């Protein structure tokens, strides 16, 4: 799913506030982010096991507030959002939040 599609769907239920996650569309969006997170973690874990340098250095567990996630997605210029996947956006956020020491 692209950032543009994610934001469009999120915008349609955002007015519901905390109840938005209880809707079918809210579940779908949450699952999209969870899947991106699992894919990201699997890649980071594989890089660590192989002894390669990782693109970011996150803790073993963590959380991501919906507001922070949406703010990150909205930080992309509108004309690029349709070309950036949710996974790529998740990866970029982790690089920004958890940079590796030099």
Short mmCIF file of N, CA, C and O in Angstrom, two decimals:
data_model
loop_
_atom_site.label_atom_id
_atom_site.label_comp_id
_atom_site.label_asym_id
_atom_site.label_seq_id
_atom_site.Cartn_x
_atom_site.Cartn_y
_atom_site.Cartn_z
N UNK A 1 0.85 -1.17 0.00
CA UNK A 1 0.00 0.00 0.00
C UNK A 1 0.90 1.24 0.00
O UNK A 1 1.90 1.28 0.69
N UNK A 2 0.50 2.24 -0.75
CA UNK A 2 1.29 3.47 -0.81
C UNK A 2 0.92 4.38 0.36
O UNK A 2 -0.13 4.22 1.00
N UNK A 3 1.80 5.33 0.63
CA UNK A 3 1.53 6.32 1.68
C UNK A 3 0.27 7.10 1.34
O UNK A 3 -0.56 7.37 2.21
N UNK A 4 0.09 7.43 0.06
CA UNK A 4 -1.09 8.19 -0.35
C UNK A 4 -2.37 7.41 -0.06
O UNK A 4 -3.34 7.96 0.48
N UNK A 5 -2.38 6.12 -0.40
CA UNK A 5 -3.56 5.29 -0.15
C UNK A 5 -3.82 5.14 1.35
O UNK A 5 -4.96 5.22 1.81
N UNK A 6 -2.75 4.96 2.11
CA UNK A 6 -2.90 4.82 3.56
C UNK A 6 -3.51 6.08 4.15
O UNK A 6 -4.45 6.02 4.94
N UNK A 7 -2.97 7.24 3.77
CA UNK A 7 -3.48 8.51 4.32
C UNK A 7 -4.93 8.77 3.89
O UNK A 7 -5.71 9.30 4.68
N UNK A 8 -5.27 8.40 2.67
CA UNK A 8 -6.65 8.58 2.22
C UNK A 8 -7.60 7.75 3.06
O UNK A 8 -8.66 8.23 3.51
N UNK A 9 -7.23 6.50 3.31
CA UNK A 9 -8.09 5.62 4.11
C UNK A 9 -8.13 6.08 5.57
O UNK A 9 -9.18 6.06 6.21
N UNK A 10 -6.99 6.49 6.08
CA UNK A 10 -6.94 6.97 7.47
C UNK A 10 -7.78 8.24 7.61
O UNK A 10 -8.48 8.41 8.62
N UNK A 11 -7.71 9.11 6.62
CA UNK A 11 -8.48 10.35 6.68
C UNK A 11 -9.97 10.12 6.73
O UNK A 11 -10.71 10.88 7.37
N UNK A 12 -10.42 9.05 6.09
CA UNK A 12 -11.86 8.78 6.07
C UNK A 12 -12.40 8.29 7.41
O UNK A 12 -13.60 8.37 7.65
N UNK A 13 -11.54 7.78 8.28
CA UNK A 13 -12.01 7.30 9.60
C UNK A 13 -11.43 8.10 10.76
O UNK A 13 -11.82 7.89 11.91
N UNK A 14 -10.53 9.02 10.48
CA UNK A 14 -9.84 9.77 11.53
C UNK A 14 -10.80 10.57 12.41
O UNK A 14 -10.58 10.73 13.60
N UNK A 15 -11.90 11.02 11.86
CA UNK A 15 -12.87 11.81 12.63
C UNK A 15 -13.47 11.02 13.78
O UNK A 15 -14.03 11.58 14.71
N UNK A 16 -13.37 9.69 13.72
CA UNK A 16 -13.91 8.84 14.78
C UNK A 16 -13.02 8.81 16.03
O UNK A 16 -13.40 8.25 17.04
N UNK A 17 -11.82 9.39 15.91
CA UNK A 17 -10.91 9.42 17.05
C UNK A 17 -10.44 8.02 17.42
O UNK A 17 -10.19 7.19 16.55
N UNK A 18 -10.37 7.74 18.74
CA UNK A 18 -9.90 6.42 19.18
C UNK A 18 -10.75 5.25 18.68
O UNK A 18 -10.26 4.13 18.57
N UNK A 19 -12.00 5.51 18.34
CA UNK A 19 -12.87 4.45 17.83
C UNK A 19 -12.50 4.03 16.41
O UNK A 19 -12.96 2.98 15.93
N UNK A 20 -11.68 4.81 15.73
CA UNK A 20 -11.31 4.51 14.35
C UNK A 20 -10.66 3.12 14.25
O UNK A 20 -10.88 2.39 13.28
N UNK A 21 -9.88 2.75 15.25
CA UNK A 21 -9.21 1.44 15.21
C UNK A 21 -10.19 0.28 15.35
O UNK A 21 -9.85 -0.85 15.03
N UNK A 22 -11.39 0.55 15.82
CA UNK A 22 -12.39 -0.50 15.98
C UNK A 22 -13.14 -0.79 14.69
O UNK A 22 -13.88 -1.77 14.61
N UNK A 23 -12.96 0.03 13.69
CA UNK A 23 -13.65 -0.18 12.41
C UNK A 23 -12.88 -1.19 11.56
O UNK A 23 -11.68 -1.38 11.75
N UNK A 24 -13.55 -1.84 10.61
CA UNK A 24 -12.84 -2.76 9.72
C UNK A 24 -11.68 -2.09 8.98
O UNK A 24 -10.60 -2.66 8.84
N UNK A 25 -11.90 -0.86 8.54
CA UNK A 25 -10.83 -0.15 7.84
C UNK A 25 -9.69 0.18 8.80
O UNK A 25 -8.52 0.12 8.42
N UNK A 26 -10.02 0.50 10.04
CA UNK A 26 -9.00 0.75 11.06
C UNK A 26 -8.15 -0.48 11.30
O UNK A 26 -6.92 -0.40 11.42
N UNK A 27 -8.80 -1.65 11.37
CA UNK A 27 -8.06 -2.91 11.53
C UNK A 27 -7.14 -3.16 10.35
O UNK A 27 -6.00 -3.58 10.52
N UNK A 28 -7.63 -2.89 9.16
CA UNK A 28 -6.83 -3.10 7.96
C UNK A 28 -5.59 -2.20 7.98
O UNK A 28 -4.49 -2.66 7.67
N UNK A 29 -5.78 -0.95 8.34
CA UNK A 29 -4.65 -0.02 8.39
C UNK A 29 -3.65 -0.43 9.46
O UNK A 29 -2.44 -0.40 9.24
N UNK A 30 -4.16 -0.81 10.62
CA UNK A 30 -3.28 -1.25 11.69
C UNK A 30 -2.49 -2.48 11.24
O UNK A 30 -1.28 -2.57 11.47
N UNK A 31 -3.16 -3.43 10.60
CA UNK A 31 -2.48 -4.63 10.12
C UNK A 31 -1.41 -4.31 9.09
O UNK A 31 -0.38 -4.98 9.02
N UNK A 32 -1.65 -3.30 8.28
CA UNK A 32 -0.66 -2.87 7.29
C UNK A 32 0.62 -2.39 7.98
O UNK A 32 1.73 -2.73 7.58
N UNK A 33 0.46 -1.60 9.05
CA UNK A 33 1.62 -1.09 9.79
C UNK A 33 2.31 -2.23 10.54
O UNK A 33 3.54 -2.32 10.55
N UNK A 34 1.53 -3.12 11.15
CA UNK A 34 2.10 -4.26 11.87
C UNK A 34 2.91 -5.13 10.90
O UNK A 34 4.02 -5.57 11.22
N UNK A 35 2.37 -5.37 9.71
CA UNK A 35 3.08 -6.17 8.71
C UNK A 35 4.39 -5.50 8.29
O UNK A 35 5.42 -6.16 8.15
N UNK A 36 4.35 -4.18 8.11
CA UNK A 36 5.58 -3.45 7.76
C UNK A 36 6.59 -3.56 8.89
O UNK A 36 7.79 -3.76 8.65
N UNK A 37 6.12 -3.48 10.13
CA UNK A 37 7.01 -3.61 11.28
C UNK A 37 7.63 -4.98 11.38
O UNK A 37 8.83 -5.12 11.67
N UNK A 38 6.85 -6.02 11.13
CA UNK A 38 7.38 -7.39 11.19
C UNK A 38 8.40 -7.62 10.08
O UNK A 38 9.44 -8.25 10.30
N UNK A 39 8.10 -7.12 8.90
CA UNK A 39 9.03 -7.28 7.78
C UNK A 39 10.33 -6.54 8.07
O UNK A 39 11.42 -7.06 7.82
N UNK A 40 10.21 -5.34 8.62
CA UNK A 40 11.38 -4.54 8.98
C UNK A 40 12.22 -5.28 10.03
O UNK A 40 13.42 -5.41 9.89
N UNK A 41 11.57 -5.79 11.09
CA UNK A 41 12.28 -6.48 12.16
C UNK A 41 12.97 -7.73 11.64
O UNK A 41 14.12 -8.02 12.01
N UNK A 42 12.31 -8.47 10.76
CA UNK A 42 12.91 -9.67 10.19
C UNK A 42 14.18 -9.31 9.41
O UNK A 42 15.20 -10.02 9.49
N UNK A 43 14.13 -8.22 8.66
CA UNK A 43 15.31 -7.80 7.89
C UNK A 43 16.44 -7.38 8.81
O UNK A 43 17.59 -7.78 8.62
N UNK A 44 16.12 -6.58 9.83
CA UNK A 44 17.15 -6.13 10.78
C UNK A 44 17.76 -7.32 11.51
O UNK A 44 18.99 -7.41 11.66
N UNK A 45 16.92 -8.25 11.95
CA UNK A 45 17.42 -9.44 12.65
C UNK A 45 18.33 -10.26 11.74
O UNK A 45 19.38 -10.76 12.18
N UNK A 46 17.96 -10.42 10.47
CA UNK A 46 18.77 -11.18 9.53
C UNK A 46 20.12 -10.49 9.30
O UNK A 46 21.16 -11.16 9.23
N UNK A 47 20.10 -9.16 9.19
CA UNK A 47 21.36 -8.42 9.01
C UNK A 47 22.26 -8.59 10.23
O UNK A 47 23.47 -8.79 10.09
N UNK A 48 21.68 -8.54 11.42
CA UNK A 48 22.47 -8.71 12.64
C UNK A 48 23.06 -10.12 12.71
O UNK A 48 24.23 -10.28 13.06
N UNK A 49 22.25 -11.14 12.42
CA UNK A 49 22.74 -12.52 12.46
C UNK A 49 23.88 -12.74 11.47
O UNK A 49 24.80 -13.51 11.72
N UNK A 50 23.80 -12.07 10.33
CA UNK A 50 24.83 -12.21 9.30
C UNK A 50 26.05 -11.35 9.59
O UNK A 50 27.03 -11.40 8.84
N UNK A 51 26.00 -10.57 10.66
CA UNK A 51 27.13 -9.72 11.02
C UNK A 51 27.26 -8.47 10.17
O UNK A 51 28.30 -7.82 10.16
N UNK A 52 26.20 -8.13 9.45
CA UNK A 52 26.23 -6.92 8.61
C UNK A 52 25.74 -5.72 9.41
O UNK A 52 24.97 -5.85 10.35
N UNK A 53 26.18 -4.58 8.98
CA UNK A 53 25.73 -3.32 9.58
C UNK A 53 24.25 -3.10 9.20
O UNK A 53 23.87 -3.28 8.05
N UNK A 54 23.45 -2.70 10.17
CA UNK A 54 22.03 -2.46 9.91
C UNK A 54 21.80 -1.00 9.55
O UNK A 54 22.61 -0.13 9.85
N UNK A 55 20.67 -0.74 8.91
CA UNK A 55 20.34 0.62 8.49
C UNK A 55 19.88 1.48 9.66
O UNK A 55 19.89 2.70 9.58
N UNK A 56 19.43 0.83 10.73
CA UNK A 56 19.03 1.54 11.95
C UNK A 56 19.27 0.59 13.12
O UNK A 56 19.48 -0.60 12.92
N UNK A 57 19.24 1.13 14.32
CA UNK A 57 19.55 0.33 15.51
C UNK A 57 18.43 0.45 16.55
O UNK A 57 18.60 1.08 17.60
N UNK A 58 17.28 -0.15 16.24
CA UNK A 58 16.15 -0.05 17.17
C UNK A 58 16.32 -0.99 18.36
O UNK A 58 17.08 -1.96 18.29
N UNK A 59 15.59 -0.71 19.45
CA UNK A 59 15.58 -1.66 20.57
C UNK A 59 14.82 -2.91 20.15
O UNK A 59 14.14 -2.93 19.12
N UNK A 60 14.92 -3.96 20.94
CA UNK A 60 14.23 -5.21 20.62
C UNK A 60 12.71 -5.03 20.53
O UNK A 60 12.06 -5.66 19.71
N UNK A 61 12.15 -4.23 21.41
CA UNK A 61 10.71 -3.97 21.37
C UNK A 61 10.49 -2.46 21.44
O UNK A 61 11.35 -1.71 21.90
N UNK A 62 9.34 -2.05 21.00
CA UNK A 62 9.02 -0.63 21.03
C UNK A 62 7.56 -0.42 20.65
O UNK A 62 6.83 -1.36 20.37
N UNK A 63 7.17 0.82 20.65
CA UNK A 63 5.81 1.16 20.27
C UNK A 63 5.83 2.38 19.37
O UNK A 63 6.81 3.12 19.33
N UNK A 64 4.75 2.55 18.66
CA UNK A 64 4.62 3.65 17.72
C UNK A 64 3.22 4.22 17.86
O UNK A 64 2.24 3.52 17.57
N UNK A 65 3.12 5.43 18.33
CA UNK A 65 1.81 6.08 18.49
C UNK A 65 1.22 6.39 17.12
O UNK A 65 1.95 6.81 16.21
N UNK A 66 -0.08 6.18 16.96
CA UNK A 66 -0.71 6.49 15.66
C UNK A 66 -0.45 7.93 15.21
O UNK A 66 -0.24 8.18 14.03
N UNK A 67 -0.44 8.85 16.15
CA UNK A 67 -0.21 10.27 15.80
C UNK A 67 1.18 10.47 15.21
O UNK A 67 1.36 11.23 14.26
N UNK A 68 2.17 9.79 15.81
CA UNK A 68 3.54 9.92 15.30
C UNK A 68 3.65 9.30 13.90
O UNK A 68 4.29 9.86 13.02
N UNK A 69 3.01 8.16 13.71
CA UNK A 69 3.03 7.49 12.41
C UNK A 69 2.39 8.37 11.35
O UNK A 69 2.95 8.58 10.27
N UNK A 70 1.20 8.90 11.64
CA UNK A 70 0.52 9.74 10.66
C UNK A 70 1.30 11.02 10.38
O UNK A 70 1.37 11.46 9.22
N UNK A 71 1.91 11.60 11.40
CA UNK A 71 2.72 12.80 11.19
C UNK A 71 3.90 12.48 10.27
O UNK A 71 4.24 13.29 9.39
N UNK A 72 4.51 11.32 10.45
CA UNK A 72 5.62 10.93 9.58
C UNK A 72 5.13 10.78 8.14
O UNK A 72 5.78 11.28 7.21
N UNK A 73 4.01 10.10 7.95
CA UNK A 73 3.49 9.92 6.59
C UNK A 73 3.14 11.26 5.95
O UNK A 73 3.40 11.47 4.76
N UNK A 74 2.59 12.15 6.73
CA UNK A 74 2.21 13.48 6.20
C UNK A 74 3.43 14.35 5.91
O UNK A 74 3.31 15.36 5.20
N UNK A 75 4.59 13.98 6.43
CA UNK A 75 5.80 14.76 6.17
C UNK A 75 6.31 14.57 4.74
O UNK A 75 7.11 15.38 4.26
N UNK A 76 5.85 13.52 4.06
CA UNK A 76 6.25 13.31 2.67
C UNK A 76 5.50 14.29 1.78
O UNK A 76 4.30 14.50 1.95
N UNK A 77 6.18 14.88 0.80
CA UNK A 77 5.49 15.78 -0.13
C UNK A 77 4.36 15.03 -0.83
O UNK A 77 4.51 13.86 -1.20
N UNK A 78 3.24 15.70 -1.02
CA UNK A 78 2.05 15.08 -1.61
C UNK A 78 2.35 14.41 -2.96
O UNK A 78 1.82 13.33 -3.23
N UNK A 79 3.19 15.02 -3.76
CA UNK A 79 3.45 14.46 -5.10
C UNK A 79 4.29 13.17 -5.05
O UNK A 79 4.35 12.45 -6.04
N UNK A 80 4.90 12.86 -3.91
CA UNK A 80 5.70 11.64 -3.79
C UNK A 80 4.96 10.51 -3.07
O UNK A 80 5.37 9.35 -3.14
N UNK A 81 3.91 10.82 -2.37
CA UNK A 81 3.23 9.84 -1.51
C UNK A 81 2.74 8.61 -2.26
O UNK A 81 2.74 7.51 -1.71
N UNK A 82 2.34 8.76 -3.50
CA UNK A 82 1.84 7.60 -4.24
C UNK A 82 2.96 6.65 -4.66
O UNK A 82 2.71 5.51 -5.02
N UNK A 83 4.22 7.12 -4.60
CA UNK A 83 5.35 6.29 -5.02
C UNK A 83 6.10 5.65 -3.84
O UNK A 83 7.03 4.89 -4.06
N UNK A 84 5.69 5.98 -2.62
CA UNK A 84 6.38 5.47 -1.43
C UNK A 84 5.48 4.46 -0.74
O UNK A 84 4.33 4.75 -0.42
N UNK A 85 6.02 3.27 -0.50
CA UNK A 85 5.23 2.23 0.17
C UNK A 85 5.22 2.45 1.68
O UNK A 85 6.09 3.14 2.22
N UNK A 86 4.24 1.87 2.33
CA UNK A 86 4.16 1.93 3.79
C UNK A 86 5.42 1.32 4.39
O UNK A 86 5.97 1.84 5.36
N UNK A 87 5.92 0.24 3.79
CA UNK A 87 7.14 -0.39 4.30
C UNK A 87 8.33 0.56 4.20
O UNK A 87 9.11 0.70 5.15
N UNK A 88 8.49 1.22 3.07
CA UNK A 88 9.61 2.16 2.89
C UNK A 88 9.48 3.32 3.89
O UNK A 88 10.49 3.78 4.44
N UNK A 89 8.26 3.78 4.12
CA UNK A 89 8.05 4.85 5.09
C UNK A 89 8.38 4.38 6.51
O UNK A 89 8.97 5.12 7.29
N UNK A 90 8.02 3.14 6.83
CA UNK A 90 8.33 2.59 8.14
C UNK A 90 9.84 2.50 8.33
O UNK A 90 10.38 2.90 9.35
N UNK A 91 10.53 2.01 7.32
CA UNK A 91 11.98 1.91 7.36
C UNK A 91 12.62 3.29 7.56
O UNK A 91 13.53 3.45 8.38
N UNK A 92 12.13 4.28 6.85
CA UNK A 92 12.67 5.63 6.98
C UNK A 92 12.43 6.20 8.38
O UNK A 92 13.31 6.87 8.95
N UNK A 93 11.27 5.92 8.96
CA UNK A 93 10.98 6.39 10.31
C UNK A 93 11.92 5.74 11.32
O UNK A 93 12.43 6.40 12.23
N UNK A 94 12.19 4.46 11.15
CA UNK A 94 13.09 3.77 12.07
C UNK A 94 14.52 4.31 11.95
O UNK A 94 15.23 4.46 12.95
N UNK A 95 14.94 4.64 10.74
CA UNK A 95 16.27 5.25 10.55
C UNK A 95 16.36 6.58 11.28
O UNK A 95 17.39 6.92 11.86
N UNK A 96 15.27 7.34 11.23
CA UNK A 96 15.24 8.65 11.88
C UNK A 96 15.17 8.51 13.40
O UNK A 96 15.87 9.21 14.12
N UNK A 97 14.34 7.59 13.89
CA UNK A 97 14.15 7.41 15.33
C UNK A 97 15.31 6.71 16.02
O UNK A 97 15.64 7.01 17.15
N UNK A 98 15.91 5.75 15.32
CA UNK A 98 16.94 4.91 15.91
C UNK A 98 18.19 4.84 15.04
O UNK A 98 18.56 3.78 14.55
N UNK A 99 18.88 5.97 14.87
CA UNK A 99 20.10 5.92 14.07
C UNK A 99 21.17 5.09 14.79
O UNK A 99 21.21 5.04 16.02
N UNK A 100 22.00 4.44 14.02
CA UNK A 100 23.10 3.66 14.61
C UNK A 100 24.23 4.61 15.00
O UNK A 100 24.48 5.61 14.31
N UNK A 101 24.91 4.29 16.09
CA UNK A 101 26.06 5.12 16.46
C UNK A 101 27.14 5.05 15.39
O UNK A 101 27.31 4.01 14.74
N UNK A 102 27.84 6.12 15.22
CA UNK A 102 28.87 6.17 14.18
C UNK A 102 30.08 5.35 14.51
O UNK A 102 30.36 4.86 15.51
#
